[in-house]
Coordinates of C-alpha atoms in Angstrom, one line a residue:
Chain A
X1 CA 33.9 92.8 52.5
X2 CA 33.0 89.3 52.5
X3 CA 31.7 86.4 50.4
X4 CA 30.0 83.0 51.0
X5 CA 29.0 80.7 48.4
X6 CA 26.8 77.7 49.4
X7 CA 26.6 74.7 46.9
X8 CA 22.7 74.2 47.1
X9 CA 23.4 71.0 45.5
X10 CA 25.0 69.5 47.8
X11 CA 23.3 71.3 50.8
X12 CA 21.2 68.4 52.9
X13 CA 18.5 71.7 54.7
X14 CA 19.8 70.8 58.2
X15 CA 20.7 74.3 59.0
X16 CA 23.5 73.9 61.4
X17 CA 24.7 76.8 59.6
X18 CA 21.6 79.5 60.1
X19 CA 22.1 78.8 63.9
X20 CA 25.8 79.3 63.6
X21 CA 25.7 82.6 61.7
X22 CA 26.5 85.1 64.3
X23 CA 24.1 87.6 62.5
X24 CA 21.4 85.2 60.7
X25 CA 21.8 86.2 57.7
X26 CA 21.7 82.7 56.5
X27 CA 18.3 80.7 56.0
X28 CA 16.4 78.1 54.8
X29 CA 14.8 77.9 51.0
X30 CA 11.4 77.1 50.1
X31 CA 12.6 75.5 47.0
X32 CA 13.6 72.1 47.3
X33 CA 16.9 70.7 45.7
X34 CA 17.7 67.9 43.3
X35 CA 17.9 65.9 46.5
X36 CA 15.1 66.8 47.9
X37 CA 16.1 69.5 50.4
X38 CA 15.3 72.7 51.5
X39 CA 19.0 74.4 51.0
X40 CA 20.3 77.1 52.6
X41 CA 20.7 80.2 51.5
X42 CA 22.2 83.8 52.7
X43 CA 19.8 87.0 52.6
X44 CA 22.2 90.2 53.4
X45 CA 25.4 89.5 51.7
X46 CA 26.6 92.7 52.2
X47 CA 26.4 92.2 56.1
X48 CA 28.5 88.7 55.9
X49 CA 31.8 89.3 58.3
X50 CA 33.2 86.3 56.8
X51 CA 33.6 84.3 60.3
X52 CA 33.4 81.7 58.7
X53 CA 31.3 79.6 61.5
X54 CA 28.9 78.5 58.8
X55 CA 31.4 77.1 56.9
X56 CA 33.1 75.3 60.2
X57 CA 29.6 73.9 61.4
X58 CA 28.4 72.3 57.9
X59 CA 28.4 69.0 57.8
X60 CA 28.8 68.3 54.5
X61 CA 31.2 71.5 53.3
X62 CA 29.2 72.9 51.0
X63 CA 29.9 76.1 52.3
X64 CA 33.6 78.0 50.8
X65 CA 33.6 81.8 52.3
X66 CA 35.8 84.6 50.8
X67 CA 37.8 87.6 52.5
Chain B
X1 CA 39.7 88.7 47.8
X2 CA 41.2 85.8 49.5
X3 CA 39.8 82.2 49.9
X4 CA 39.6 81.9 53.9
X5 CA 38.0 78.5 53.8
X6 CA 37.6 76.0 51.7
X7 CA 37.7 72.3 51.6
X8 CA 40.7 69.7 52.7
X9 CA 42.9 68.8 50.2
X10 CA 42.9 65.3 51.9
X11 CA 38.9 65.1 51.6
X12 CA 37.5 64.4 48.4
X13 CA 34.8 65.9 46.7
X14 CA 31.6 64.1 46.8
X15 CA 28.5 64.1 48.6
X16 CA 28.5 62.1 51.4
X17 CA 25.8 59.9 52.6
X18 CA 25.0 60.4 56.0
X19 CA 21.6 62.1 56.9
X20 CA 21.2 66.0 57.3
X21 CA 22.4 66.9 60.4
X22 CA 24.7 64.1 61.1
X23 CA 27.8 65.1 63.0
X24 CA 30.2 62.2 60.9
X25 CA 30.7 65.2 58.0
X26 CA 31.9 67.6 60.3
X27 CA 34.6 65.0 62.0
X28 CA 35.4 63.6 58.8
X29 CA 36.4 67.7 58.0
X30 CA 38.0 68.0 61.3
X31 CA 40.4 64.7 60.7
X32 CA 41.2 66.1 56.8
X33 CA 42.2 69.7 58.2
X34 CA 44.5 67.9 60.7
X35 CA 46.1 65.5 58.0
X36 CA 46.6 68.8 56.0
X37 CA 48.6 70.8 58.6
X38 CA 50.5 67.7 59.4
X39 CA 51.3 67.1 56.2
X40 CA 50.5 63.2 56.3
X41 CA 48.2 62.6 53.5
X42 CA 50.3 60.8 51.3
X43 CA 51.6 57.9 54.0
X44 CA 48.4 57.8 56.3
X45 CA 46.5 54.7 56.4
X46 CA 42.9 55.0 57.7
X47 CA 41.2 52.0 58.9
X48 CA 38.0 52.1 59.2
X49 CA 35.2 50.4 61.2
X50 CA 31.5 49.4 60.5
X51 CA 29.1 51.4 61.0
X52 CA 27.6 54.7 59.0
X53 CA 31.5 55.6 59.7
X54 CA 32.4 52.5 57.5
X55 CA 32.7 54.7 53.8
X56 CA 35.1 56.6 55.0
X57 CA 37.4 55.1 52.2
X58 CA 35.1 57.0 50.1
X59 CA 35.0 60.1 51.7
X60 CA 39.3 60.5 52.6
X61 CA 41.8 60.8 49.7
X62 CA 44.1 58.4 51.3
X63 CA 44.6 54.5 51.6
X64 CA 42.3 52.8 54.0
X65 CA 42.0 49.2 55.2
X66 CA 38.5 48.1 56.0
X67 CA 38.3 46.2 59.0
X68 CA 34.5 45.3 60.3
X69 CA 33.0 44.7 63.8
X70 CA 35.6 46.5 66.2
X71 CA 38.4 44.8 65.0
X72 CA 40.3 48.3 64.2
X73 CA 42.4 48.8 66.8
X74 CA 44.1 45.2 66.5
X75 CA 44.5 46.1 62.3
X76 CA 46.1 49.3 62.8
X77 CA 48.3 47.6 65.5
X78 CA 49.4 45.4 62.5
X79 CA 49.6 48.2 59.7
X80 CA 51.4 50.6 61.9
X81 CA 53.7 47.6 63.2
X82 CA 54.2 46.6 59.5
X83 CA 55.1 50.1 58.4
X84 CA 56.3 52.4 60.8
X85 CA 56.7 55.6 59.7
X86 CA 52.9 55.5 58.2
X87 CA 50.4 57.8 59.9
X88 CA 47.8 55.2 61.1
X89 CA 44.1 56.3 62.6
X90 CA 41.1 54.8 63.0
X91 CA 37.9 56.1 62.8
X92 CA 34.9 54.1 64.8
X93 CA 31.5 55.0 66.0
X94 CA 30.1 53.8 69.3
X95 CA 28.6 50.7 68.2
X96 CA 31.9 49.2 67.0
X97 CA 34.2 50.8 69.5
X98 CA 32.8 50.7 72.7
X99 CA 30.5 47.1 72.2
X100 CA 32.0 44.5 69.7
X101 CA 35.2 45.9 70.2
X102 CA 36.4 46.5 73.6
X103 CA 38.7 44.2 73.9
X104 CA 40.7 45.5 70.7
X105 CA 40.3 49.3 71.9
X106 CA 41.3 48.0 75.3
X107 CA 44.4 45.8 74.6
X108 CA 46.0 48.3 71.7
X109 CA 45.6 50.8 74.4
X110 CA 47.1 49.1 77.3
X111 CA 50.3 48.3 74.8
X112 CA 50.2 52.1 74.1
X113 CA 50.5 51.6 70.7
X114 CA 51.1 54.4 68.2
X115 CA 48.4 55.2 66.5
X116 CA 45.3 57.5 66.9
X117 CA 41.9 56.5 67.3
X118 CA 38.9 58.9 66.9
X119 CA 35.9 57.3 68.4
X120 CA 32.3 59.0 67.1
X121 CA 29.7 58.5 69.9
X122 CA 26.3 59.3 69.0
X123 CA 24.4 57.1 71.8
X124 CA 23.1 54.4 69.2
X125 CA 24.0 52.1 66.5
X126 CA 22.8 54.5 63.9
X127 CA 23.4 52.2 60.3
X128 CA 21.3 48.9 61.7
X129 CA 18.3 51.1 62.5
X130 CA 19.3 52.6 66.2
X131 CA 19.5 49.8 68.6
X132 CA 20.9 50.3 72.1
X133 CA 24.4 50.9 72.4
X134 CA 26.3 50.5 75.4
X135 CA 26.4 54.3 75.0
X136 CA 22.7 54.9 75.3
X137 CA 21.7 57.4 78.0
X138 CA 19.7 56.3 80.7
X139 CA 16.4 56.8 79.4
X140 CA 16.7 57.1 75.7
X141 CA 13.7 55.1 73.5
X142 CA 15.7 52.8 71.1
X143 CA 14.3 50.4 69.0
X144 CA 15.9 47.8 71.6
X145 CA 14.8 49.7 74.7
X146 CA 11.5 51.2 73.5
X147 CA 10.9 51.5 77.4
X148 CA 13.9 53.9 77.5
X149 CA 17.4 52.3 78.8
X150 CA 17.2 51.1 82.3
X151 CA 20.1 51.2 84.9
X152 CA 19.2 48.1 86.8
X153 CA 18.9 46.1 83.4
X154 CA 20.7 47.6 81.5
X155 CA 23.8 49.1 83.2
X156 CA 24.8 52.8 83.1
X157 CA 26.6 54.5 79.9
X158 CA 29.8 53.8 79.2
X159 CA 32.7 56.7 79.7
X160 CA 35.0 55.6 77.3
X161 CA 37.4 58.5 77.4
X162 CA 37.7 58.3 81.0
X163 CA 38.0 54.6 80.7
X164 CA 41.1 54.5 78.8
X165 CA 42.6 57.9 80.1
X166 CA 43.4 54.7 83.1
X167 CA 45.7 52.6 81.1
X168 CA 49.3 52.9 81.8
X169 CA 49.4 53.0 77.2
X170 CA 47.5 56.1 76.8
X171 CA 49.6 59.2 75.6
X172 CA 46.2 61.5 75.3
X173 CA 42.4 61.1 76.3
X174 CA 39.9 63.4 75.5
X175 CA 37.0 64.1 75.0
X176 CA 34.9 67.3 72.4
X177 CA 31.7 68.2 71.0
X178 CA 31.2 69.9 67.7
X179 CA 27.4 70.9 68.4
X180 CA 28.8 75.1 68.8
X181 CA 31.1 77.0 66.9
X182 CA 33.2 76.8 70.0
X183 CA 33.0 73.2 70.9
X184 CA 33.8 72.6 68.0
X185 CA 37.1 75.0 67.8
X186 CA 38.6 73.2 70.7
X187 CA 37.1 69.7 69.1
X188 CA 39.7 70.8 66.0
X189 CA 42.2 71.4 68.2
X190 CA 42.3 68.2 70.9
X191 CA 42.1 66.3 67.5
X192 CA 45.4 68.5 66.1
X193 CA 47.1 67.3 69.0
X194 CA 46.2 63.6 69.1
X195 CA 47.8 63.6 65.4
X196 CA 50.5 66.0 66.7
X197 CA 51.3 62.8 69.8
X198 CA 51.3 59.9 66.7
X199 CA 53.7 62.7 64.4
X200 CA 55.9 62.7 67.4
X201 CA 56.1 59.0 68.7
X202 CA 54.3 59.5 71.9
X203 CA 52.2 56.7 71.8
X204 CA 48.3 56.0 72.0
X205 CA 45.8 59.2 71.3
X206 CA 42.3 58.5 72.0
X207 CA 39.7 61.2 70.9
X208 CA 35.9 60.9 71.7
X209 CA 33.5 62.8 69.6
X210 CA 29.9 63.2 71.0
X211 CA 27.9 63.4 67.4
X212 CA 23.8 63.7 66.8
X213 CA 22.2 60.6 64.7
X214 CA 18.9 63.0 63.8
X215 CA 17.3 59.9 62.1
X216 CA 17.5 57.4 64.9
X217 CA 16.8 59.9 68.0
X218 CA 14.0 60.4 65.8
X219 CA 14.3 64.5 65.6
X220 CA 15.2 66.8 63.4
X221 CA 18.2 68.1 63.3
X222 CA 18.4 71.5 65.2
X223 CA 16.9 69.7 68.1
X224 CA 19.4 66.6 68.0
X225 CA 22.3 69.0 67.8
X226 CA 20.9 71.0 71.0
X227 CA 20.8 67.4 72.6
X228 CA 24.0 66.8 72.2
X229 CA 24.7 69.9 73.9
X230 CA 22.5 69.5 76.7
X231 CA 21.7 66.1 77.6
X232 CA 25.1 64.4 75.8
X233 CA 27.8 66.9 77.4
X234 CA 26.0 67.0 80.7
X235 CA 26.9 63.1 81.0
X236 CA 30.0 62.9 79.0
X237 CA 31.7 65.4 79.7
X238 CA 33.9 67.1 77.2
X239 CA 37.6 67.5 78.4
X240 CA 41.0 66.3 78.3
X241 CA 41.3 62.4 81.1
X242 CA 44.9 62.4 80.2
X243 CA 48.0 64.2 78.6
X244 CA 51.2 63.3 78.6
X245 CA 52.8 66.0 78.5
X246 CA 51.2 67.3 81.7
X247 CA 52.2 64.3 83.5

């Protein structure tokens, strides 16, 4: 059982993470952010590993993962 | 359920301002994980150059001297010369580093002073609106080679890691990508031990990170990330030039 929790706030839309994910869970919004990006988001909690690799490969850590 | 990652304790938390896919967020994470495991926080002094790299003092919960233009390398000379048993790195993109300051980067290396130097190269002077850097590839459209850089003009790219993995001063010279979850695992750890050879006295640790500029390569930035992977790493190659502890 794992968690991820992505601060769509502070999420810039680059999705570094969706290509890092080693199952693609994780994609891109089509709702925009206070800043004016498309965050990410993930779809299949319940099939998240917790690697972590999305958390490593964001730029801006706005990713935390639990285990 | 257990917290398996989370932010550095030595990074503080705000929103940075570099663009969306920009690979300075990642390095600043990498730098703060390795202050952390060293414990070094509280007597490290950053010094940082100009650049998009030049907030930094922002960015790091620790004290930081600002020092413009490539002159880095010759302040942390003085600060870590002034205080010894500080933990002194600078942090300096390719613009500063490898063009208005070579001769600082050059010298502080030669007199294999102690102090660790992570230099960001992302091909291009990416605050003043990506002009040629003496990193460009051969090639690459910048707004001061719109023609693409030409060897006969314009000389090839510079290696710096190689360069300095020459110098008598040089404890450790490498070279690391953080474009993959795996480059970027052995990025985290070349960069653990370049703080490990300051920790212990060895002398001069150089680290080169190959970073996208998505704004300024003009792409967005999946594609600027698979550059770095591709066209980046196939002309500076990641590795380790030199290594002490090998020698």
């Amino acid at each position: 059982m794992a968690l991820i929790r992505i601060d769509e706030l502070r999420c810039k839309g680059c999705g570094l993470c969706t290509i890092a994910c080693p199952h693609k869970l994780i994609v891109l919004s089509d709702k925009i952010n206070h800043q004016g990006y498309t965050p990410a988001h993930i779809t299949l909690q319940d099939k998240c590993i917790g690697c972590a690799l999305c958390a490593e490969m964001c730029p801006d850590v706005a990713i935390v993962v639990f285990k | 359920m257990k917290q398996v990652f989370k932010k550095p304790e030595s990074l503080k938390d705000v929103q940075t301002h570099f663009c969306p896919g920009c690979h300075h967020g990642t390095i600043h994470r990498l730098v703060a994980e390795a202050m952390d495991e060293f414990g070094v926080q509280q007597h490290t002094i950053g010094v940082a150059s100009v650049g998009c790299s030049v907030f930094l003092y922002g960015y790091f919960d620790i004290d930081v001297v600002e020092s413009p233009h490539g002159r880095a390398a010759a302040v942390a000379t003085g600060v870590k010369r002034a205080k010894p048993d500080s933990f002194v790195f600078t942090y300096q993109g390719d613009g500063d580093l490898a063009a208005i300051g070579t001769a600082e980067i050059i010298h502080a290396a030669n007199r294999g002073e102690d102090i660790t130097v992570i230099f960001v190269n992302n091909t291009t002077y990416g605050m003043t609106g990506g002009q040629m850097a003496p990193t460009t590839l051969l090639g690459q459209r910048t707004s001061t080679s719109p023609y693409g850089r030409n060897k006969s003009k314009d000389g090839a790219p510079i290696r710096m890691a190689e360069l300095l993995s020459q110098l008598e001063g040089v404890a450790f010279s490498a070279r690391v990508a953080v474009d993959s979850p795996r480059n970027l695992m052995d990025a985290k750890k070349q960069i653990k031990k370049a703080f490990r050879y300051q920790v212990e006295g060895k002398g001069f640790s150089f680290i080169e990170a190959l970073s996208a500029c998505p704004t300024n390569w003009g792409m967005n930035p999946l594609s600027a990330n698979a550059r770095v992977g591709a066209e980046m790493c196939d002309y500076f190659k990641p590795g380790v030039y030199k290594n002490v502890e090998n020698l």
